[in-house]
C-alpha cells in the first residue's frame, strides 16, 4: 500500500461565479480575489450583464421590482444566483441601487450559506454511518452518501457504492487501528525517523507473513475476469487472509473501509473495492497487505481483464520491468535515492511518466515507517541501504502526465489527465550480499503475465 509522499494540502482557488438571473452561459469566474474587491467586481459584472437585460426579462416573462427602489429590474445579484436564492430578493434596476443595498443585502448570502450547511449536516448524519452497506464512500471512509458525489472526473471511471465493512473474528490478532481507525503506535514511533535493522526473529516472521500475502494475492488473481466486481475481489482477499490467521492490514487503517485496494484503469493507487463490474479491456491493480504474528507483508500486481489494448499491455509490462530493475540494484551501500533514478530512466525511455505523490516505505512491525523510497529521478531521499532493512518498492507509472487528483472519497488517487496507470510492489529484505524478495512469486502463482511465459 503506497505511502503518501507529498502530504501537503493543495490550495484551491476561491472564486465567485457571476451570472444573469436566467443565463448559465454569461459567467465570469473571479479567483484569488481579496474580499474588499468583491463589491466592485459585482458592479463590473452588472455593467456587463446590462447588455443581456432585455433578453433576460423577456425570457422570464415577468418584470421584477428592484429591491432598493421598486422600479422594474432586469439584473440580479450573481451571488444570489449562485446560491439559488429567490429572484425577487436579488433583483436590482441599476448598479447604483445594488451598491447602495450591498451592506444589507450581503447578509442574505450568509443566512443562505448557514441554512445550507445545517441541511447538508442533517443529510450527512442520516447517511454517514460506515456500517451501512451499498452507499458511496466519503471523508476517507468515515462517511457515506446514497448519491454519486459531484466531481470533475478526469476519466471515464466512476465510483460505485461499497458494501458494509467485513468482520474479523475475535481470535485474529488485530493492529491498534482495527477498532478506532487510528494507528497510534505507528504515528508515535521513532521508526518514522530511524531505519530499523530487523532481528533474525523479525525477519523470520516477515518471511512467513509475506508468503501468506503472496498466496492471498494469488487467490485474488485467479478470479479476475470480466463481470467480477472489485467487491468480490475484496471478499476473496479478506476471507483468504482470515483463513491463514492474519488480519488484512488496510482494513480501517486511517478508516480505509476495505481489506485491499483495487485500482482500475486511471486509478493510480488506493482504489476502494466497490460494486462496479470489471469490463473486458480493463486493467486492475490489487494491493494486498497482511498482518500476521505482529508484522506486515505488502505487495501488489496489475492484472489484465480479458483482452486489453496494446498500449495497456506495454504500460503494465514497463511497470513490471521498472520494479525488477529497481530490485536488481538493492544491496548494502546503495543510496535509497538511486531507486528513483533507475525507475525513472526506464519509464521515460518507454514514453511513460512516474508518479511523484506516493512512494515505497519501510515495513515490519509497523505498516509504514522509514525509509521513504521515492520512485522518480532527482529525489531527496536520505540514507543508504544496510543488511537487515526491510522496505517496499512500488512504482506507479502513468501513460500520460505524472500528476494526480483525489476523488471525493479521500482515498482514490487518479491520473490528472484520465489516462491509465499501473503499479507493481514487493516487500524486500536487504541481505549481506544483495536482496531477498520476501513477496516473490511462487511456482504455484497463476501465469497471468505473457512476458513471463515466453
Short mmCIF file of C-alpha atoms in Angstrom, two decimals, residues 62-412:
data_model
loop_
_atom_site.label_atom_id
_atom_site.label_comp_id
_atom_site.label_asym_id
_atom_site.label_seq_id
_atom_site.Cartn_x
_atom_site.Cartn_y
_atom_site.Cartn_z
CA UNK A 62 -42.43 38.83 -15.78
CA UNK A 63 -40.72 42.01 -14.60
CA UNK A 64 -39.34 42.04 -11.09
CA UNK A 65 -39.15 45.07 -8.82
CA UNK A 66 -35.83 46.48 -7.64
CA UNK A 67 -35.13 45.54 -4.03
CA UNK A 68 -33.91 49.09 -3.34
CA UNK A 69 -36.26 51.47 -5.15
CA UNK A 70 -39.12 49.37 -6.50
CA UNK A 71 -38.51 50.22 -10.17
CA UNK A 72 -38.62 47.50 -12.85
CA UNK A 73 -35.46 45.38 -12.50
CA UNK A 74 -33.73 43.19 -15.07
CA UNK A 75 -30.50 42.49 -13.19
CA UNK A 76 -29.81 40.06 -10.39
CA UNK A 77 -27.15 39.70 -7.74
CA UNK A 78 -24.84 36.99 -9.11
CA UNK A 79 -24.11 35.56 -5.68
CA UNK A 80 -27.84 35.03 -5.12
CA UNK A 81 -27.98 33.23 -8.47
CA UNK A 82 -25.08 31.04 -7.39
CA UNK A 83 -26.83 30.23 -4.10
CA UNK A 84 -30.14 29.65 -5.94
CA UNK A 85 -31.97 32.19 -3.81
CA UNK A 86 -35.41 33.62 -4.77
CA UNK A 87 -35.15 36.03 -7.70
CA UNK A 88 -37.48 38.51 -6.03
CA UNK A 89 -34.90 39.22 -3.31
CA UNK A 90 -32.00 39.53 -5.74
CA UNK A 91 -33.34 41.94 -8.38
CA UNK A 92 -31.85 45.39 -9.00
CA UNK A 93 -32.54 48.06 -11.58
CA UNK A 94 -29.05 49.53 -11.71
CA UNK A 95 -25.54 49.49 -10.35
CA UNK A 96 -26.31 52.41 -8.08
CA UNK A 97 -29.14 50.59 -6.32
CA UNK A 98 -27.03 47.47 -5.99
CA UNK A 99 -24.17 49.48 -4.49
CA UNK A 100 -26.45 51.29 -2.05
CA UNK A 101 -28.01 47.98 -0.90
CA UNK A 102 -24.83 45.95 -0.62
CA UNK A 103 -24.22 46.35 3.13
CA UNK A 104 -27.65 44.96 3.99
CA UNK A 105 -28.04 42.63 1.04
CA UNK A 106 -24.89 40.59 1.69
CA UNK A 107 -26.41 39.29 4.92
CA UNK A 108 -28.82 37.28 2.76
CA UNK A 109 -25.87 35.29 1.45
CA UNK A 110 -24.60 34.49 4.93
CA UNK A 111 -28.01 33.29 6.09
CA UNK A 112 -28.38 31.12 2.99
CA UNK A 113 -24.96 29.53 3.50
CA UNK A 114 -25.73 28.83 7.14
CA UNK A 115 -29.07 27.19 6.30
CA UNK A 116 -27.48 25.13 3.55
CA UNK A 117 -24.74 23.93 5.90
CA UNK A 118 -27.29 22.82 8.50
CA UNK A 119 -29.29 20.93 5.85
CA UNK A 120 -26.19 19.22 4.50
CA UNK A 121 -25.17 18.19 8.01
CA UNK A 122 -28.60 16.66 8.59
CA UNK A 123 -28.38 14.69 5.35
CA UNK A 124 -24.85 13.64 6.18
CA UNK A 125 -25.86 12.49 9.63
CA UNK A 126 -28.68 10.41 8.17
CA UNK A 127 -26.45 8.70 5.62
CA UNK A 128 -22.90 8.73 7.00
CA UNK A 129 -22.88 5.52 9.02
CA UNK A 130 -19.92 3.48 7.74
CA UNK A 131 -21.77 0.34 8.80
CA UNK A 132 -24.49 0.98 6.19
CA UNK A 133 -23.93 -1.03 3.03
CA UNK A 134 -24.11 -0.11 -0.67
CA UNK A 135 -23.54 3.61 -0.33
CA UNK A 136 -20.86 5.86 -1.81
CA UNK A 137 -17.79 6.44 0.35
CA UNK A 138 -16.87 9.91 1.63
CA UNK A 139 -14.43 11.55 4.07
CA UNK A 140 -11.63 8.96 3.83
CA UNK A 141 -14.01 6.18 4.80
CA UNK A 142 -15.76 7.94 7.67
CA UNK A 143 -18.88 8.95 5.72
CA UNK A 144 -21.40 7.52 3.27
CA UNK A 145 -23.93 9.04 0.88
CA UNK A 146 -26.64 7.49 -1.31
CA UNK A 147 -25.84 9.83 -4.22
CA UNK A 148 -22.86 9.89 -6.58
CA UNK A 149 -20.67 12.76 -5.32
CA UNK A 150 -20.16 15.74 -7.60
CA UNK A 151 -16.63 15.86 -9.02
CA UNK A 152 -14.74 16.91 -12.11
CA UNK A 153 -13.89 13.34 -13.09
CA UNK A 154 -10.67 13.07 -15.09
CA UNK A 155 -11.51 9.86 -16.98
CA UNK A 156 -14.44 7.57 -17.76
CA UNK A 157 -14.31 5.65 -14.45
CA UNK A 158 -16.78 6.47 -11.67
CA UNK A 159 -17.09 5.20 -8.10
CA UNK A 160 -19.83 2.73 -7.27
CA UNK A 161 -21.47 2.03 -3.91
CA UNK A 162 -19.49 -0.09 -1.46
CA UNK A 163 -20.66 -2.88 0.83
CA UNK A 164 -20.53 -2.97 4.61
CA UNK A 165 -17.18 -3.36 6.33
CA UNK A 166 -16.26 -7.01 6.61
CA UNK A 167 -15.97 -8.57 10.06
CA UNK A 168 -12.83 -10.06 11.57
CA UNK A 169 -13.21 -12.91 14.10
CA UNK A 170 -12.23 -12.22 17.69
CA UNK A 171 -9.47 -14.83 17.65
CA UNK A 172 -7.49 -12.94 14.99
CA UNK A 173 -4.72 -10.72 16.40
CA UNK A 174 -5.50 -7.14 15.34
CA UNK A 175 -3.43 -3.97 14.93
CA UNK A 176 -4.38 -0.97 17.04
CA UNK A 177 -6.32 0.75 14.24
CA UNK A 178 -8.76 -2.14 13.84
CA UNK A 179 -11.17 -0.61 16.35
CA UNK A 180 -10.91 3.17 16.03
CA UNK A 181 -9.13 3.66 12.69
CA UNK A 182 -6.08 5.38 14.18
CA UNK A 183 -2.61 3.75 14.01
CA UNK A 184 -1.41 5.26 17.28
CA UNK A 185 1.74 3.14 17.77
CA UNK A 186 2.87 3.81 14.20
CA UNK A 187 2.37 7.56 14.39
CA UNK A 188 4.35 7.91 17.63
CA UNK A 189 7.18 5.54 16.78
CA UNK A 190 10.83 6.62 16.49
CA UNK A 191 10.95 4.33 13.44
CA UNK A 192 9.29 7.09 11.44
CA UNK A 193 12.72 8.74 11.51
CA UNK A 194 15.16 5.86 12.02
CA UNK A 195 15.51 2.90 9.63
CA UNK A 196 15.25 -0.28 11.68
CA UNK A 197 17.64 -3.20 11.31
CA UNK A 198 15.46 -6.28 11.79
CA UNK A 199 16.37 -9.05 14.21
CA UNK A 200 16.55 -12.67 12.99
CA UNK A 201 13.22 -13.33 14.71
CA UNK A 202 11.56 -10.38 12.96
CA UNK A 203 12.96 -11.46 9.61
CA UNK A 204 11.65 -15.00 10.02
CA UNK A 205 8.19 -13.71 10.95
CA UNK A 206 8.25 -11.38 7.94
CA UNK A 207 9.15 -14.26 5.61
CA UNK A 208 6.15 -16.19 6.87
CA UNK A 209 3.80 -13.21 6.64
CA UNK A 210 4.97 -12.19 3.17
CA UNK A 211 4.40 -15.72 1.87
CA UNK A 212 0.84 -15.57 3.18
CA UNK A 213 0.38 -12.17 1.50
CA UNK A 214 1.63 -13.64 -1.78
CA UNK A 215 -0.80 -16.55 -1.54
CA UNK A 216 -3.66 -14.15 -0.81
CA UNK A 217 -2.85 -12.01 -3.86
CA UNK A 218 -2.61 -15.14 -6.00
CA UNK A 219 -6.09 -16.15 -4.81
CA UNK A 220 -7.42 -12.78 -5.92
CA UNK A 221 -5.65 -13.04 -9.29
CA UNK A 222 -7.36 -16.34 -10.07
CA UNK A 223 -10.88 -14.83 -10.02
CA UNK A 224 -10.16 -11.72 -12.11
CA UNK A 225 -12.20 -11.73 -15.30
CA UNK A 226 -14.90 -9.60 -16.95
CA UNK A 227 -18.05 -9.42 -14.83
CA UNK A 228 -16.35 -9.81 -11.44
CA UNK A 229 -16.77 -6.83 -9.11
CA UNK A 230 -13.98 -5.27 -7.12
CA UNK A 231 -16.05 -6.00 -4.02
CA UNK A 232 -15.87 -9.73 -4.84
CA UNK A 233 -12.09 -9.43 -5.11
CA UNK A 234 -12.05 -7.80 -1.69
CA UNK A 235 -14.13 -10.66 -0.29
CA UNK A 236 -11.60 -13.21 -1.57
CA UNK A 237 -8.70 -11.23 -0.09
CA UNK A 238 -10.48 -10.85 3.23
CA UNK A 239 -11.50 -14.49 3.55
CA UNK A 240 -8.12 -15.84 2.44
CA UNK A 241 -6.32 -13.59 4.94
CA UNK A 242 -8.58 -14.67 7.81
CA UNK A 243 -8.24 -18.34 6.81
CA UNK A 244 -4.46 -18.00 7.14
CA UNK A 245 -4.82 -16.49 10.61
CA UNK A 246 -3.92 -12.96 9.52
CA UNK A 247 -5.52 -9.53 9.59
CA UNK A 248 -5.98 -7.54 6.33
CA UNK A 249 -3.82 -4.53 7.21
CA UNK A 250 -5.66 -1.91 5.09
CA UNK A 251 -8.98 -2.59 6.86
CA UNK A 252 -9.84 0.53 8.92
CA UNK A 253 -6.27 1.87 8.56
CA UNK A 254 -6.94 5.61 8.80
CA UNK A 255 -10.57 4.49 8.26
CA UNK A 256 -9.94 2.78 4.89
CA UNK A 257 -13.17 0.77 4.51
CA UNK A 258 -11.94 -2.39 2.78
CA UNK A 259 -9.43 -5.22 3.13
CA UNK A 260 -7.42 -4.46 -0.02
CA UNK A 261 -7.06 -1.74 -2.66
CA UNK A 262 -8.36 -2.28 -6.19
CA UNK A 263 -7.20 0.37 -8.67
CA UNK A 264 -8.83 0.22 -12.10
CA UNK A 265 -7.62 1.93 -15.29
CA UNK A 266 -6.86 5.59 -14.43
CA UNK A 267 -6.72 4.93 -10.68
CA UNK A 268 -3.10 5.23 -9.53
CA UNK A 269 -3.49 3.70 -6.06
CA UNK A 270 -5.79 3.26 -3.04
CA UNK A 271 -8.89 2.47 -5.08
CA UNK A 272 -11.74 1.29 -2.85
CA UNK A 273 -13.33 -2.04 -3.87
CA UNK A 274 -16.92 -1.35 -4.94
CA UNK A 275 -19.86 -2.77 -6.88
CA UNK A 276 -18.56 -1.94 -10.37
CA UNK A 277 -18.12 -4.99 -12.59
CA UNK A 278 -14.76 -5.30 -14.31
CA UNK A 279 -15.06 -4.92 -18.07
CA UNK A 280 -13.19 -6.58 -20.91
CA UNK A 281 -10.13 -4.43 -21.65
CA UNK A 282 -9.75 -3.04 -18.11
CA UNK A 283 -6.56 -3.24 -16.10
CA UNK A 284 -6.84 -3.62 -12.33
CA UNK A 285 -4.20 -3.41 -9.61
CA UNK A 286 -4.83 -5.42 -6.44
CA UNK A 287 -2.81 -4.27 -3.42
CA UNK A 288 -2.66 -6.73 -0.51
CA UNK A 289 -1.11 -6.34 2.92
CA UNK A 290 -1.34 -8.99 5.63
CA UNK A 291 -0.62 -8.57 9.34
CA UNK A 292 0.44 -11.86 10.93
CA UNK A 293 2.45 -12.61 14.06
CA UNK A 294 2.86 -8.88 14.62
CA UNK A 295 4.45 -7.97 11.27
CA UNK A 296 3.18 -6.87 7.87
CA UNK A 297 3.79 -8.14 4.33
CA UNK A 298 2.85 -5.87 1.42
CA UNK A 299 2.68 -6.47 -2.34
CA UNK A 300 0.60 -5.64 -5.40
CA UNK A 301 0.29 -6.50 -9.07
CA UNK A 302 -1.62 -5.09 -12.03
CA UNK A 303 -3.75 -7.62 -13.93
CA UNK A 304 -5.39 -7.72 -17.34
CA UNK A 305 -9.15 -8.15 -17.56
CA UNK A 306 -9.91 -10.07 -20.73
CA UNK A 307 -8.24 -8.68 -23.86
CA UNK A 308 -6.50 -5.33 -23.38
CA UNK A 309 -5.19 -2.88 -25.95
CA UNK A 310 -1.53 -2.77 -26.93
CA UNK A 311 -0.85 0.46 -25.02
CA UNK A 312 -2.13 -1.02 -21.75
CA UNK A 313 -0.07 -4.16 -22.30
CA UNK A 314 3.03 -2.05 -22.87
CA UNK A 315 2.31 0.11 -19.79
CA UNK A 316 1.88 -2.85 -17.44
CA UNK A 317 4.96 -4.64 -18.75
CA UNK A 318 7.05 -1.47 -18.42
CA UNK A 319 5.88 -1.03 -14.82
CA UNK A 320 6.80 -4.64 -14.03
CA UNK A 321 10.25 -4.06 -15.56
CA UNK A 322 10.71 -0.83 -13.57
CA UNK A 323 10.26 -2.78 -10.34
CA UNK A 324 12.57 -5.58 -11.46
CA UNK A 325 15.32 -3.14 -12.46
CA UNK A 326 14.99 -1.33 -9.12
CA UNK A 327 15.21 -4.57 -7.14
CA UNK A 328 18.34 -5.52 -9.07
CA UNK A 329 20.35 -2.64 -7.53
CA UNK A 330 19.31 -3.31 -3.91
CA UNK A 331 22.28 -4.21 -1.72
CA UNK A 332 24.19 -2.74 1.23
CA UNK A 333 25.74 0.65 0.49
CA UNK A 334 23.31 1.73 -2.23
CA UNK A 335 21.61 5.09 -1.63
CA UNK A 336 17.83 4.99 -1.35
CA UNK A 337 17.57 7.81 -3.90
CA UNK A 338 19.14 5.60 -6.58
CA UNK A 339 15.92 3.55 -6.79
CA UNK A 340 14.11 6.50 -8.32
CA UNK A 341 16.85 7.10 -10.87
CA UNK A 342 16.62 3.54 -12.19
CA UNK A 343 12.82 3.55 -12.36
CA UNK A 344 12.57 6.99 -13.94
CA UNK A 345 15.12 6.14 -16.62
CA UNK A 346 13.30 3.04 -17.80
CA UNK A 347 9.83 4.61 -17.65
CA UNK A 348 10.75 7.77 -19.56
CA UNK A 349 12.65 5.81 -22.20
CA UNK A 350 9.44 3.84 -22.75
CA UNK A 351 7.39 7.03 -23.12
CA UNK A 352 5.70 6.92 -19.71
CA UNK A 353 5.80 9.09 -16.56
CA UNK A 354 6.47 8.31 -12.89
CA UNK A 355 4.06 9.31 -10.13
CA UNK A 356 5.72 11.56 -7.54
CA UNK A 357 2.99 11.85 -4.90
CA UNK A 358 3.35 8.34 -3.43
CA UNK A 359 6.38 6.27 -2.54
CA UNK A 360 7.64 2.99 -1.17
CA UNK A 361 8.15 2.69 2.58
CA UNK A 362 9.73 0.82 5.43
CA UNK A 363 7.70 -2.07 6.80
CA UNK A 364 7.84 -4.61 9.61
CA UNK A 365 6.03 -4.40 12.91
CA UNK A 366 4.78 -1.06 11.56
CA UNK A 367 2.73 -0.89 8.35
CA UNK A 368 4.50 2.30 7.20
CA UNK A 369 7.76 3.70 8.57
CA UNK A 370 11.20 4.90 7.47
CA UNK A 371 12.68 4.87 4.92
CA UNK A 372 10.68 6.63 2.21
CA UNK A 373 11.53 5.23 -1.24
CA UNK A 374 10.66 7.76 -3.99
CA UNK A 375 10.35 6.33 -7.48
CA UNK A 376 11.26 9.43 -9.51
CA UNK A 377 14.62 10.93 -10.51
CA UNK A 378 16.48 13.65 -8.61
CA UNK A 379 14.62 12.89 -5.39
CA UNK A 380 15.92 13.91 -1.96
CA UNK A 381 15.71 10.58 -0.12
CA UNK A 382 18.43 10.28 2.51
CA UNK A 383 20.36 7.28 3.72
CA UNK A 384 21.92 4.11 2.38
CA UNK A 385 20.76 0.51 2.40
CA UNK A 386 22.04 -1.81 5.12
CA UNK A 387 21.66 -5.53 5.71
CA UNK A 388 18.57 -6.28 7.80
CA UNK A 389 16.44 -3.43 6.49
CA UNK A 390 13.01 -4.21 5.04
CA UNK A 391 11.05 -1.89 2.77
CA UNK A 392 8.79 -1.82 -0.26
CA UNK A 393 9.44 -0.59 -3.77
CA UNK A 394 6.19 0.05 -5.64
CA UNK A 395 6.49 2.22 -8.76
CA UNK A 396 3.33 3.80 -10.16
CA UNK A 397 3.73 4.50 -13.88
CA UNK A 398 1.30 6.59 -15.96
CA UNK A 399 0.54 6.59 -19.67
CA UNK A 400 0.19 10.37 -19.64
CA UNK A 401 1.22 13.03 -17.14
CA UNK A 402 2.51 12.08 -13.70
CA UNK A 403 0.20 14.37 -11.74
CA UNK A 404 -2.72 13.01 -9.75
CA UNK A 405 -6.13 14.08 -8.44
CA UNK A 406 -8.04 12.82 -5.41
CA UNK A 407 -11.62 11.53 -5.64
CA UNK A 408 -14.25 12.74 -3.13
CA UNK A 409 -13.80 9.54 -1.09
CA UNK A 410 -10.47 10.95 0.10
CA UNK A 411 -8.53 7.79 -0.86
CA UNK A 412 -8.73 7.13 -4.59
#
